[in-house]
Each structure stands twice: as C-alpha cells, then as structure tokens.
Coordinates of C-alpha atoms in Angstrom, one line a residue:
Chain A
M1228 CA -140.7 85.4 53.7
N1229 CA -140.8 88.8 51.9
P1230 CA -137.6 90.6 52.9
T1231 CA -139.3 94.0 52.6
S1232 CA -142.3 93.2 54.7
P1233 CA -142.7 95.3 57.9
F1234 CA -141.8 92.4 60.1
S1235 CA -138.6 91.4 58.2
L1236 CA -137.5 95.1 58.3
C1237 CA -138.2 95.2 62.0
V1238 CA -136.0 92.1 62.6
I1239 CA -133.3 93.4 60.3
A1240 CA -133.3 96.7 62.1
L1241 CA -133.2 95.0 65.5
V1242 CA -130.2 92.8 64.5
A1243 CA -128.4 95.6 62.7
L1244 CA -128.8 98.1 65.6
S1245 CA -127.6 95.5 68.1
L1246 CA -124.6 94.6 65.9
L1247 CA -123.8 98.3 65.7
G1248 CA -123.5 98.3 69.5
L1249 CA -126.9 99.8 70.6
P1250 CA -128.1 98.4 73.9
V1251 CA -130.4 95.5 73.0
G1252 CA -133.4 97.0 74.9
H1253 CA -133.3 100.1 72.8
A1254 CA -132.8 98.1 69.6
M1255 CA -136.0 96.1 70.3
I1256 CA -138.0 99.3 70.9
A1257 CA -136.6 101.1 67.9
G1258 CA -137.2 98.0 65.6
S1259 CA -140.7 97.8 66.9
I1260 CA -141.3 101.5 66.2
L1261 CA -140.1 100.9 62.6
Y1262 CA -142.6 98.1 62.3
L1263 CA -145.5 100.2 63.6
Y1264 CA -144.6 102.9 61.2
M1265 CA -144.3 100.6 58.2
K1266 CA -147.6 99.0 59.1
G1267 CA -149.3 102.3 59.4
L1268 CA -150.2 101.6 63.0
D1269 CA -150.2 104.0 65.9
M1270 CA -146.6 104.5 67.0
G1271 CA -147.8 105.3 70.5
T1272 CA -148.4 101.5 70.8
A1273 CA -144.8 101.1 71.7
A1274 CA -145.3 103.3 74.8
E1275 CA -148.6 101.6 75.6
Q1276 CA -147.2 98.1 75.5
L1277 CA -144.1 99.0 77.5
L1278 CA -146.0 101.0 80.2
N1279 CA -148.9 98.6 80.6
G1280 CA -146.6 95.6 80.5
M1281 CA -144.2 97.0 83.1
Y1282 CA -147.1 98.3 85.2
T1283 CA -149.0 95.0 85.4
S1284 CA -146.3 92.3 85.7
Y1285 CA -146.2 92.2 89.4
L1286 CA -144.1 89.0 89.3
L1287 CA -141.2 90.8 87.8
L1288 CA -140.7 92.8 91.1
A1289 CA -139.1 89.6 92.5
I1290 CA -136.1 90.3 90.3
P1291 CA -134.9 93.5 91.9
L1292 CA -135.6 92.0 95.3
F1293 CA -133.6 88.8 94.7
I1294 CA -130.7 91.0 93.4
L1295 CA -131.0 93.1 96.6
A1296 CA -131.0 90.0 98.8
A1297 CA -127.8 88.8 97.1
E1298 CA -126.2 92.2 97.5
F1299 CA -127.0 92.3 101.2
M1300 CA -125.5 88.8 101.6
N1301 CA -122.4 89.9 99.9
S1302 CA -121.9 93.1 101.9
G1303 CA -121.8 91.4 105.2
S1304 CA -119.3 88.8 106.6
I1305 CA -121.7 86.0 105.7
M1306 CA -119.3 84.7 103.0
D1307 CA -116.4 84.2 105.4
R1308 CA -118.5 82.2 107.8
L1309 CA -120.0 80.2 105.0
L1310 CA -116.5 79.4 103.6
R1311 CA -115.2 78.2 107.0
W1312 CA -118.2 75.9 107.3
C1313 CA -117.7 74.5 103.8
N1314 CA -114.0 74.0 104.6
A1315 CA -114.9 71.9 107.7
L1316 CA -117.2 69.9 105.5
V1317 CA -115.0 69.1 102.4
G1318 CA -111.6 70.7 103.0
R1319 CA -110.0 67.4 104.2
F1320 CA -110.3 65.7 100.8
R1321 CA -107.7 66.0 98.1
G1322 CA -108.4 69.2 96.2
G1323 CA -110.2 70.3 99.3
L1324 CA -110.3 74.0 98.6
A1325 CA -111.5 73.3 95.1
Q1326 CA -114.4 71.3 96.6
V1327 CA -115.0 74.1 99.0
N1328 CA -115.5 76.4 96.1
V1329 CA -118.2 74.2 94.6
V1330 CA -120.0 73.5 97.9
Q1331 CA -120.0 77.2 98.7
S1332 CA -121.7 77.9 95.4
I1333 CA -124.3 75.3 96.0
V1334 CA -125.1 76.8 99.4
F1335 CA -125.0 80.4 98.0
A1336 CA -127.2 79.3 95.1
G1337 CA -129.9 78.7 97.7
M1338 CA -129.8 82.3 98.7
S1339 CA -129.2 84.1 95.5
G1340 CA -130.7 83.9 92.0
S1341 CA -127.8 85.4 90.1
A1342 CA -124.6 83.7 88.9
L1343 CA -122.7 87.0 88.5
A1344 CA -123.6 87.9 92.1
D1345 CA -122.1 84.7 93.3
A1346 CA -118.9 85.2 91.4
A1347 CA -118.7 88.8 92.5
G1348 CA -119.3 87.8 96.1
S1349 CA -116.9 84.9 96.6
G1350 CA -114.6 85.4 93.6
K1351 CA -111.9 87.6 95.1
L1352 CA -111.8 85.7 98.4
M1353 CA -111.8 82.3 96.8
Q1354 CA -109.1 83.4 94.4
S1355 CA -106.7 84.6 97.1
L1356 CA -107.4 81.5 99.3
M1357 CA -106.8 79.0 96.4
T1358 CA -103.7 80.7 94.9
R1359 CA -102.0 81.4 98.3
D1360 CA -98.6 79.5 98.5
G1361 CA -99.1 78.3 94.9
K1362 CA -101.7 75.7 95.9
Y1363 CA -103.6 76.0 92.7
T1364 CA -102.9 78.0 89.5
P1365 CA -104.7 81.3 89.2
A1366 CA -106.3 80.2 86.0
F1367 CA -107.7 77.0 87.5
A1368 CA -109.0 78.9 90.6
A1369 CA -110.7 81.5 88.4
A1370 CA -112.2 78.8 86.1
L1371 CA -113.6 76.9 89.0
T1372 CA -115.3 80.0 90.5
A1373 CA -116.8 80.8 87.1
V1374 CA -118.2 77.3 86.5
S1375 CA -119.4 76.8 90.1
S1376 CA -121.2 80.2 89.9
V1377 CA -123.3 78.8 87.1
L1378 CA -125.3 76.8 89.8
G1379 CA -126.6 80.1 91.3
P1380 CA -129.7 80.6 89.1
I1381 CA -130.4 76.9 88.6
I1382 CA -130.9 76.1 92.3
P1383 CA -133.7 78.3 93.6
P1384 CA -134.2 81.2 93.9
S1385 CA -133.5 82.1 90.3
I1386 CA -133.9 85.3 88.2
P1387 CA -134.0 83.6 84.8
L1388 CA -136.6 81.1 86.1
V1389 CA -138.8 84.1 87.1
L1390 CA -138.4 85.5 83.6
Y1391 CA -139.3 82.1 82.2
A1392 CA -142.4 81.9 84.4
L1393 CA -143.4 85.3 82.9
I1394 CA -143.0 84.3 79.2
S1395 CA -144.5 80.8 79.6
D1396 CA -147.2 81.4 82.2
T1397 CA -145.8 78.6 84.4
S1398 CA -145.8 78.6 88.2
V1399 CA -142.6 80.0 89.7
G1400 CA -142.9 77.7 92.7
Y1401 CA -142.8 74.5 90.5
L1402 CA -140.1 75.9 88.3
F1403 CA -138.0 76.6 91.4
L1404 CA -138.5 73.1 92.7
G1405 CA -137.7 71.7 89.2
G1406 CA -134.3 73.4 89.4
V1407 CA -133.2 71.8 92.6
M1408 CA -132.1 68.4 91.3
P1409 CA -130.5 69.6 88.1
G1410 CA -128.6 72.2 90.1
L1411 CA -127.3 69.6 92.5
L1412 CA -126.4 67.3 89.6
L1413 CA -124.3 70.0 88.0
G1414 CA -122.6 70.5 91.4
I1415 CA -121.9 66.8 91.8
V1416 CA -120.4 66.4 88.3
Q1417 CA -118.1 69.3 89.0
M1418 CA -117.0 67.8 92.3
A1419 CA -116.5 64.4 90.7
L1420 CA -114.3 66.0 88.0
I1421 CA -112.2 67.7 90.7
A1422 CA -111.9 64.5 92.6
F1423 CA -110.9 62.6 89.5
T1424 CA -108.2 65.1 88.5
A1425 CA -107.0 65.9 92.0
R1426 CA -104.5 63.1 92.3
R1427 CA -103.0 63.5 88.8
R1428 CA -102.6 67.3 89.3
N1429 CA -101.5 66.8 92.8
F1430 CA -104.0 69.1 94.4
P1431 CA -103.3 69.9 98.1
V1432 CA -105.3 68.8 101.1
E1433 CA -106.5 71.3 103.7
P1434 CA -105.8 70.4 107.4
A1435 CA -108.8 68.5 108.6
V1436 CA -111.0 70.5 110.9
P1437 CA -111.5 68.5 114.1
L1438 CA -115.0 67.3 114.8
R1439 CA -115.3 69.2 118.0
E1440 CA -115.0 72.5 116.0
W1441 CA -118.0 71.6 113.8
P1442 CA -120.8 72.7 116.2
R1443 CA -119.2 76.1 116.6
L1444 CA -118.7 76.6 112.9
T1445 CA -122.2 75.4 112.0
W1446 CA -123.6 77.8 114.7
E1447 CA -121.7 80.7 113.2
A1448 CA -122.9 79.9 109.7
F1449 CA -126.4 78.9 110.9
P1450 CA -128.3 82.1 110.2
A1451 CA -126.9 82.2 106.6
L1452 CA -127.7 78.5 106.1
M1453 CA -131.3 79.2 107.2
M1454 CA -131.8 81.6 104.4
P1455 CA -132.9 79.0 101.7
V1456 CA -135.1 77.3 104.3
I1457 CA -136.9 80.6 105.1
L1458 CA -137.2 81.6 101.5
L1459 CA -138.5 78.3 100.2
G1460 CA -140.6 77.8 103.3
C1461 CA -142.4 81.2 102.6
L1462 CA -142.9 80.2 99.0
Y1463 CA -144.2 76.6 99.4
S1464 CA -146.3 77.0 102.4
G1465 CA -148.2 79.6 100.5
I1466 CA -147.7 82.2 103.2
T1467 CA -146.3 84.7 100.7
T1468 CA -146.4 85.3 97.0
P1469 CA -143.1 84.7 95.2
T1470 CA -142.5 88.4 95.1
E1471 CA -143.1 88.8 98.8
A1472 CA -140.8 85.8 99.4
A1473 CA -138.1 87.7 97.6
A1474 CA -138.7 90.7 99.8
T1475 CA -138.6 88.6 102.9
A1476 CA -135.3 87.1 101.8
A1477 CA -133.8 90.5 101.3
A1478 CA -135.0 91.6 104.7
Y1479 CA -133.6 88.5 106.3
A1480 CA -130.2 89.0 104.6
L1481 CA -130.1 92.6 105.8
A1482 CA -131.1 91.7 109.3
V1483 CA -128.6 88.9 109.6
S1484 CA -125.8 91.0 108.3
A1485 CA -126.7 94.0 110.4
F1486 CA -127.8 92.6 113.8
L1487 CA -126.2 89.1 114.1
Y1488 CA -122.9 89.7 112.4
R1489 CA -122.8 93.4 112.9
S1490 CA -120.9 93.9 109.7
V1491 CA -123.1 96.4 107.9
S1492 CA -123.2 100.2 108.0
W1493 CA -125.6 102.6 106.4
R1494 CA -123.1 103.3 103.8
D1495 CA -123.1 99.6 102.9
V1496 CA -126.9 99.6 102.7
Y1497 CA -126.8 102.6 100.4
H1498 CA -124.1 101.0 98.3
S1499 CA -126.1 97.7 98.0
L1500 CA -129.2 99.7 96.9
V1501 CA -127.3 101.5 94.2
T1502 CA -125.6 98.4 92.9
S1503 CA -128.8 96.5 92.9
A1504 CA -130.7 99.4 91.3
R1505 CA -128.1 99.6 88.4
I1506 CA -128.5 95.9 87.7
T1507 CA -132.3 96.2 87.9
V1508 CA -132.2 99.0 85.3
S1509 CA -130.0 97.1 83.0
I1510 CA -132.2 93.9 83.0
G1511 CA -135.4 96.0 83.2
M1512 CA -134.6 97.8 80.0
L1513 CA -134.2 94.5 78.3
I1514 CA -137.6 93.4 79.7
A1515 CA -139.1 96.7 78.6
G1516 CA -137.8 96.2 75.0
A1517 CA -139.0 92.6 75.0
L1518 CA -142.5 93.7 76.0
V1519 CA -142.7 96.0 73.0
F1520 CA -141.1 93.5 70.6
N1521 CA -143.3 90.6 71.8
Y1522 CA -146.3 92.7 70.8
V1523 CA -144.9 92.6 67.2
I1524 CA -144.3 88.9 67.5
T1525 CA -147.9 88.4 68.6
V1526 CA -149.4 90.5 65.9
E1527 CA -147.5 88.6 63.3
N1528 CA -148.4 85.3 64.9
I1529 CA -144.8 84.2 64.7
P1530 CA -144.6 81.3 67.3
K1531 CA -147.7 79.6 65.7
T1532 CA -146.1 80.0 62.2
V1533 CA -142.9 78.4 63.5
A1534 CA -144.8 75.6 65.2
A1535 CA -146.7 74.9 62.0
L1536 CA -143.5 74.9 60.0
L1537 CA -141.9 72.5 62.3
Q1538 CA -144.9 70.2 62.4
A1539 CA -144.2 69.3 58.8
Y1540 CA -141.0 67.7 59.9
E1541 CA -142.8 65.4 62.4
L1542 CA -140.1 65.8 65.1
S1543 CA -140.3 63.7 68.1
P1544 CA -140.3 65.6 71.4
L1545 CA -136.8 64.3 72.2
T1546 CA -135.3 65.4 68.8
Y1547 CA -136.9 68.8 69.3
L1548 CA -135.4 69.2 72.8
L1549 CA -132.0 68.2 71.4
I1550 CA -132.2 70.7 68.6
V1551 CA -133.2 73.4 71.2
N1552 CA -130.2 72.4 73.3
V1553 CA -127.8 72.8 70.4
I1554 CA -129.3 76.1 69.3
L1555 CA -129.3 77.6 72.8
L1556 CA -125.7 76.4 73.4
I1557 CA -124.5 78.0 70.2
L1558 CA -126.4 81.2 70.8
G1559 CA -124.9 81.2 74.4
C1560 CA -121.5 81.6 72.9
F1561 CA -122.4 84.9 71.3
L1562 CA -125.4 86.5 73.1
E1563 CA -126.2 87.6 76.6
G1564 CA -128.5 85.1 78.3
T1565 CA -131.4 87.4 79.2
T1566 CA -131.7 88.3 75.6
I1567 CA -131.9 84.7 74.6
L1568 CA -134.5 84.0 77.3
L1569 CA -136.7 86.9 76.3
V1570 CA -136.4 86.8 72.5
I1571 CA -135.5 83.3 71.4
V1572 CA -137.2 81.1 74.0
P1573 CA -140.7 82.5 73.5
V1574 CA -140.5 81.5 69.8
M1575 CA -139.5 78.0 70.8
L1576 CA -142.3 77.5 73.4
P1577 CA -145.4 76.9 71.2
T1578 CA -143.7 74.0 69.4
A1579 CA -142.7 72.5 72.7
H1580 CA -146.3 72.9 73.8
A1581 CA -147.6 71.3 70.6
L1582 CA -145.2 68.3 71.0
G1583 CA -146.4 67.8 74.6
I1584 CA -143.1 68.7 76.3
D1585 CA -143.7 69.6 79.9
P1586 CA -143.3 73.4 80.4
V1587 CA -141.4 73.1 83.7
H1588 CA -139.0 70.6 82.1
F1589 CA -138.6 72.8 79.1
G1590 CA -137.9 75.9 81.2
V1591 CA -135.3 74.2 83.4
V1592 CA -133.5 72.8 80.4
A1593 CA -133.5 76.2 78.7
V1594 CA -132.2 77.9 81.8
V1595 CA -129.4 75.3 82.3
N1596 CA -128.4 75.9 78.7
I1597 CA -128.4 79.7 79.1
M1598 CA -126.4 79.4 82.3
I1599 CA -123.8 77.2 80.6
G1600 CA -123.7 80.0 78.0
L1601 CA -122.2 82.3 80.7
V1602 CA -119.0 80.3 80.6
T1603 CA -118.7 79.6 76.9
P1604 CA -116.3 81.7 74.8
P1605 CA -116.1 84.0 73.0
Y1606 CA -118.9 85.8 74.9
G1607 CA -119.3 84.7 78.5
L1608 CA -120.1 87.2 81.2
L1609 CA -118.7 85.0 83.9
L1610 CA -115.5 84.6 82.0
F1611 CA -115.1 88.3 81.6
M1612 CA -115.8 88.9 85.3
M1613 CA -113.2 86.3 86.4
V1614 CA -110.6 87.8 84.0
K1615 CA -111.2 91.1 85.8
I1616 CA -111.3 89.7 89.3
A1617 CA -108.4 87.2 89.0
D1618 CA -106.3 89.1 86.4
V1619 CA -105.7 85.9 84.3
P1620 CA -105.5 85.8 80.5
L1621 CA -108.8 84.8 78.9
G1622 CA -107.1 82.0 76.9
D1623 CA -105.7 80.3 80.1
L1624 CA -109.1 80.6 81.8
V1625 CA -111.0 79.1 78.9
R1626 CA -108.5 76.2 78.7
E1627 CA -109.3 75.4 82.4
V1628 CA -113.0 75.8 81.9
M1629 CA -113.2 73.3 79.0
P1630 CA -113.2 70.0 81.0
F1631 CA -115.9 71.4 83.3
L1632 CA -117.9 72.5 80.2
G1633 CA -117.6 68.9 79.0
V1634 CA -119.1 67.4 82.2
M1635 CA -121.7 70.1 82.5
I1636 CA -123.0 69.4 78.9
G1637 CA -123.0 65.7 79.9
A1638 CA -125.2 66.6 82.8
L1639 CA -127.4 68.7 80.6
A1640 CA -127.9 65.8 78.3
L1641 CA -129.0 63.7 81.2
I1642 CA -131.4 66.4 82.4
T1643 CA -132.9 66.6 78.9
L1644 CA -133.2 62.8 78.5
V1645 CA -134.7 62.1 81.9
P1646 CA -137.5 64.6 82.6
D1647 CA -138.1 63.0 86.0
L1648 CA -134.8 64.6 87.2
V1649 CA -136.6 67.9 86.9
L1650 CA -140.2 66.9 87.6
F1651 CA -139.8 64.6 90.5
L1652 CA -139.7 67.3 93.2
P1653 CA -142.5 69.5 91.7
R1654 CA -144.7 66.4 91.4
L1655 CA -144.0 65.4 94.9
L1656 CA -145.4 68.8 96.0
G1657 CA -148.5 68.6 93.9
Y1658 CA -147.5 69.6 90.3
K1659 CA -149.8 68.0 87.8
G1660 CA -147.9 67.7 84.6
Chain B
M995 CA -114.3 127.2 83.8
N996 CA -115.0 123.6 84.7
L997 CA -118.4 124.3 85.9
L998 CA -120.2 122.2 83.3
P999 CA -118.5 118.9 84.0
K1000 CA -118.8 119.6 87.7
A1001 CA -122.5 120.3 87.5
G1002 CA -122.9 117.2 85.3
G1003 CA -121.2 115.1 87.9
W1004 CA -123.4 116.6 90.7
L1005 CA -126.5 115.9 88.7
Q1006 CA -125.3 112.3 87.9
R1007 CA -124.9 111.6 91.7
R1008 CA -128.4 113.0 92.4
A1009 CA -129.9 110.9 89.6
E1010 CA -128.1 107.9 91.3
N1011 CA -129.7 108.9 94.6
V1012 CA -133.1 108.7 93.0
I1013 CA -132.7 105.1 91.8
A1014 CA -131.4 104.1 95.3
I1015 CA -134.4 105.8 96.9
L1016 CA -136.9 104.2 94.5
L1017 CA -135.5 100.7 95.2
G1018 CA -135.5 101.4 98.9
V1019 CA -139.1 102.5 98.8
M1020 CA -140.1 99.4 96.8
F1021 CA -138.3 97.2 99.4
V1022 CA -139.9 99.0 102.4
A1023 CA -143.4 99.0 100.8
F1024 CA -143.2 95.2 100.4
L1025 CA -142.2 94.8 104.1
V1026 CA -145.2 97.0 105.1
Q1027 CA -147.5 94.9 102.9
I1028 CA -146.2 91.6 104.4
V1029 CA -146.4 92.9 108.0
F1030 CA -149.9 94.3 107.5
R1031 CA -151.3 91.2 105.8
Y1032 CA -149.7 88.4 107.9
F1033 CA -149.4 90.0 111.3
F1034 CA -152.4 92.3 111.4
S1035 CA -154.5 90.3 108.9
F1036 CA -155.2 93.7 107.2
P1037 CA -154.4 93.5 103.5
V1038 CA -153.4 96.9 102.0
G1039 CA -153.7 97.5 98.3
W1040 CA -151.7 100.7 98.0
T1041 CA -148.4 99.0 98.6
S1042 CA -148.6 96.9 95.6
E1043 CA -149.5 99.9 93.5
L1044 CA -146.6 101.8 95.0
T1045 CA -144.1 98.9 94.3
V1046 CA -145.1 98.6 90.6
A1047 CA -144.8 102.4 90.2
T1048 CA -141.3 102.4 91.7
W1049 CA -140.3 99.6 89.4
L1050 CA -141.5 101.5 86.3
W1051 CA -139.8 104.7 87.3
L1052 CA -136.7 103.0 88.5
V1053 CA -136.1 101.3 85.1
L1054 CA -136.9 104.2 82.9
W1055 CA -135.3 106.9 85.1
G1056 CA -132.2 104.8 85.5
S1057 CA -131.9 104.0 81.8
A1058 CA -132.4 107.7 80.9
F1059 CA -130.1 109.3 83.5
V1060 CA -127.9 106.8 85.4
L1061 CA -126.6 103.9 83.4
K1062 CA -123.7 104.4 81.0
E1063 CA -124.0 102.9 77.5
K1064 CA -121.4 100.2 78.4
E1065 CA -123.3 99.1 81.5
E1066 CA -126.4 98.2 79.5
I1067 CA -126.8 94.8 78.0
R1068 CA -125.6 94.9 74.4
F1069 CA -124.0 92.8 71.8
D1070 CA -120.5 94.1 71.5
L1071 CA -118.5 91.3 69.8
L1072 CA -118.4 93.2 66.5
Y1073 CA -118.1 96.6 68.1
S1074 CA -115.1 95.6 70.1
A1075 CA -113.4 93.8 67.3
V1076 CA -113.2 96.7 64.8
G1077 CA -110.9 99.7 64.8
P1078 CA -111.8 103.2 66.0
R1079 CA -112.6 104.4 62.5
A1080 CA -115.2 101.7 61.8
R1081 CA -116.4 102.1 65.3
R1082 CA -117.1 105.8 64.6
V1083 CA -119.1 105.0 61.5
M1084 CA -121.0 102.3 63.4
G1085 CA -121.7 104.8 66.2
I1086 CA -123.0 107.4 63.8
L1087 CA -125.3 104.9 62.1
M1088 CA -126.6 103.6 65.4
A1089 CA -127.1 106.9 67.2
G1090 CA -128.7 108.5 64.0
S1091 CA -131.2 105.7 63.6
L1092 CA -132.2 105.7 67.2
V1093 CA -132.7 109.5 67.2
V1094 CA -134.8 109.3 64.0
L1095 CA -137.0 106.4 65.2
Y1096 CA -137.5 107.6 68.7
G1097 CA -138.2 111.1 67.4
M1098 CA -140.8 109.7 64.9
S1099 CA -142.6 108.0 67.8
F1100 CA -142.7 111.1 70.0
P1101 CA -145.9 112.8 68.8
A1102 CA -148.0 109.6 69.1
T1103 CA -146.3 108.8 72.4
W1104 CA -147.2 112.3 73.8
N1105 CA -150.8 111.7 72.7
Y1106 CA -151.0 108.3 74.3
V1107 CA -149.6 109.5 77.6
T1108 CA -151.6 112.7 77.9
F1109 CA -154.7 110.8 76.9
M1110 CA -154.2 108.6 80.0
K1111 CA -155.4 111.5 82.2
V1112 CA -158.8 110.0 81.9
E1113 CA -157.8 107.1 84.1
R1114 CA -156.6 107.0 87.7
S1115 CA -154.8 104.3 89.6
S1116 CA -157.1 102.2 91.8
Y1117 CA -155.7 102.8 95.3
L1118 CA -153.6 105.9 95.3
H1119 CA -155.9 107.7 92.7
I1120 CA -152.9 109.0 90.9
R1121 CA -153.7 110.2 87.4
L1122 CA -152.2 107.7 85.0
D1123 CA -150.8 110.5 82.7
W1124 CA -148.6 111.5 85.7
M1125 CA -147.7 107.9 86.4
Y1126 CA -146.7 107.3 82.8
S1127 CA -145.1 110.7 82.2
I1128 CA -141.7 108.9 83.0
Y1129 CA -141.8 107.4 79.5
V1130 CA -142.0 110.9 77.9
I1131 CA -139.1 112.0 80.1
F1132 CA -137.2 108.8 79.2
L1133 CA -137.9 109.3 75.5
V1134 CA -136.7 113.0 75.5
A1135 CA -133.6 112.1 77.6
V1136 CA -132.6 109.2 75.2
I1137 CA -133.1 111.4 72.2
V1138 CA -131.0 114.2 73.7
R1139 CA -128.3 111.8 74.8
Y1140 CA -127.9 110.0 71.5
S1141 CA -128.1 113.3 69.6
W1142 CA -125.2 114.4 71.8
I1143 CA -123.3 111.2 71.0
L1144 CA -124.0 111.7 67.3
W1145 CA -122.8 115.3 67.4
Q1146 CA -119.6 114.2 69.1
L1147 CA -118.9 111.5 66.6
L1148 CA -119.7 113.8 63.7
R1149 CA -117.2 116.3 65.1
G1150 CA -114.6 113.6 64.9
K1151 CA -114.3 112.5 68.5
D1152 CA -113.3 108.8 68.9
P1153 CA -116.0 106.6 70.3
E1154 CA -115.6 104.8 73.6
A1155 CA -114.1 101.4 73.5
S1156 CA -116.4 98.7 74.8
D1157 CA -116.0 96.9 78.1
S1158 CA -117.9 93.7 78.6
T1159 CA -117.0 93.5 82.2
A1160 CA -119.0 96.6 82.9
V1161 CA -122.3 95.0 81.8
S1162 CA -124.8 94.7 84.6
S1163 CA -126.7 91.5 83.8
G1164 CA -129.0 90.0 86.4
L1165 CA -128.1 86.4 85.5

C-alpha cells in the first residue's frame, strides 16, 4: 500500500492522534476530514455521515436506555436483596461468599448490559463483605468482582451485542439468545475454579441459611429477579422492539426501586440520569466517530480487500476464528473494547462471511473476547475500576486475576470450537443459520 | 475577582442539566410510545422522531460542553507513561492538529447544515437545518476548547495527568 495515499495518511493520523491522547471519537473524525481533504472530496461529508448516521440508527437508542436501567437498579436497595438471596443459595459452600459474588453477577447480568455498571453497583458492597474479619484478601475479592462482572454484557441484555448488531446487520434478539449459554459457561468455570481452590486456600463457609427463610428472601428479591423475565419476554414475544424493551426495563427498574422498595428519591433519579447521560455521551462520541470513519472504509472498499487478501491463504473457518481470537485478545490488552468493536471487528466481518462463519456465532465470540479484554493488563477498565474501589495495588490484583483469565480463555476456546454452544438457543427460537 | 471560574462552574452545571433533561425526555417519550401503541392501539410517530433527536443532541451537546477530556474514551497508555515535558509537546501537537482539521472542515460543514433547510422532519416538521445545527455548535465548541488547551500549553502550563478510572465506557 502506498504510504502517502489519502487512506494511509488517514489511518496514520487516526493512530497518531489517538496515541497523542486525543479522544478516539475525535481522532476518527479528524482523520476522516484529512482523508476527504486529500481526496478533494467535500469536507461537509463528515458532518453528513455523522448526522444522518446518528439520526437514522434507531437501534442505538437501546444503549442509553440499558445504561439507565442499570443505574436505576444500582440506585435502589435492589442489590442488598439480591445478595441476601444469592447468599441463601450458595453461601453454605466452602468459599461461599466468593460463589455469591459470581451468582450475583450472573443474575445482575440478566438486568444490565454493562460490565462496568455491575462492578460499580456491587463492587463496594461485595468488597466490604468479603474482606470483613479477614475472610478473603482484598486483592482476591477485588479480582473476583472484576472477573465476574465480565459476564454482564455476555448474558443479555448487552450493550456490545447491540453495537455488533448494528455493524453486522444481525438480529439483536438472536444475538442476545446466543449470549446466554456462553455467559453461563463463563460463570460456571469461575465457580468451578473457586470450588477447586477453596480448600487449599482455606476459604470460609457462610452460616447456612435455614430452608424456612428461603421463601421470604426469594419474595424480597422477587421483583428484581423478574427483571430479566420481563425484558426477554418483551423482546422474544415480539411485543416490543429491542429499543422499547430497553425502555421498559428502565421503567420497571425505576418502578421497583421507587414503589416496592421505596428507596429512591428525586435526587437519585436526577443523579442516575446525569451518570447515564455522561456514559452515553462518551460511548456516543465513539459511535459518531466510527460512523464517519466507516464511510472512509467503505469508499476504500477495505473489508473486501482484506477478504480477498486472506482468501489467497485458503484459511479454514476454524483457523480464521482462532486467529481472530488471538488478535482480539492481544488488542484487548491495549485498547478500549468499544473501539475494537467499532473499528477492528467490521474489517474482520466480510472474511468471516466469505468463510461461511455464522454471524451470530462470530459476534458472540468477538464480544466474549472484548469482555475478557476488560480484565487483561496493562489496559483493562475493570482492573482500573477495582483498583479505585478496593484500593489494592494493580500488581496484586492482576496476580489474582490470572488463574481466572486462564479458565475464561479455556471457556472461550470451547465457545469458538463448538458453535452449537452459541447457536442452540437461537435455533430453538427460530433462528435459521 | 473570581467571577470567571464561578460563572464557568455555573454554566457547567446548567450544561449538565441539559443532558439530564435530554435523556429524561428520551425515556419518557419511549414510555408514551409504548403506552399508546400497546394499550390504546394508537401508534404515534412523533415519539420516535423526538427520541432520535434527543439522542443526537445529547451526544454532541454533552461532548461539546459537559464531558471532560479524561472522561472520554481515549488511548492513554503512552500519554500516561511519559513525563510532563513530553506530555506538553504531545498535547500541543494533538490540540493543534485538531483545531486545524476541524477548522478546515468548518466552511463545508456550514454549507451542508444550512443547505438542509430544504428538508423537514416527517412528523414534527422541524426544519432539518435546525435539527442538525447542533453539529455546528459542537464543531465551534470543540475548536474553541482545543484552542484554549493549545494556548494554555504554549504558555507553559503543565498538561493534566491522565486518569483511566475516569473513563465512562458503556461496556
């Protein structure tokens, strides 16, 4: 490729500006403007692509609404009730509280589409519960919250799967269904690892909750436990669009916190709106930049070129998937996940398509990779968040994360090798792929 | 004396009110849409138009006036690894390039947005140049903001250290 061609310069500018510390969204817009200028095209095209793209991608509205739903959930006392219920379920085993942490994340994953929201919501509470009386080391507790939060966007609802649906033109409903079993599998391998090390590390056991307490605890947590049912019910019965299902989820979360648990004030609602809006702006700017940059990618026909290039190597679908896994895992160590999803994955898609890889399977594999990237050093947003919440050194945290990373990558390999793990549920509900 | 920072803080809070209101309006419009369609079997179109409009304005307004640089998603491994001197040079290069490139695109952007006056939105009949004017506001705000950062850095002020925990990612 000619290094002084407009496209090369556009990519160089994008990478250079990002490395200099410019927000990635701006870097993509600025790089694209440079491209338009070099090509002698109308520089108003950047505005046109951004505005029309944002204005017509109705599906994207699910993102702020899912964020809002998670914020409403976090602002009420829902988390306390959920934790008591999880404790009744698995607290009695060795390493009980550690297991509670994972089960809580699985349940919360069914209500929220964001891993960082899960860690922010339960992180502090879980940390103080687990480290009280020196039960667990702070680093282990923090590492566990980080890795279990990874499940949030794999089990539906999921913000990254909504983004993937947008770039790949795949049904959100089937993608969500495809995430269920991989998400549970990741939860199971984490719980298995805890059970396996519990005796050696002498993890404590929580006092068993008597059976007669169970109905009351379940009743208290019931409205929260119903959230995934309502959300997925809305989606799969076809009553609402995915975006409307997200709005319903947010409304339900608000109603449960406000009326049933009476734990939300107007101030909390306003605070949730501001927090959600800030996150929306941050991710929205990245989407805006990607819309402009994707125009350049399309004009230059890059994905097709890459696909043609790779065709010469006569890769098998499996080899290609494994290569994709390795690339995404490495990128996940250095880049923020949304950037990978919006910039790198679209380039990988046409080849996957040409090789006959199922788009739902490919999407779930890509998202699991990107989520694992949230806990891989040196750059892992969940690690940074837990360092802040738990006040533990990054090195100690990373050491405790490593074994979990191992089993999660094992589970990822299984998900990659056995497409049925992803596709069984979507096919059961009518997916033809 | 301290009127300028005070006024700045006040404006900052009002700008934050705006994004909260925009998101609130989006949320309520969705609820109205769902209620009308499924309970009264009366589909309304204006709500979906209102929701995409709030989304567009929320993102561009928020990026222009509310979010701090360190809250936005960026690649800061290199930026946080170097000393303040190198960081200052990096900041000058970055802010300078952005101001030049965004500035270059301004005339064509202005033409595009003002040209959109020929179209109106389908339900609320809002002229699209008004709807899209937020991009012009965004562009001007970003140019002013980064010119200010550039000016500060050129005058020898040390750049902000990065803080990866402040990043608001939706993942």
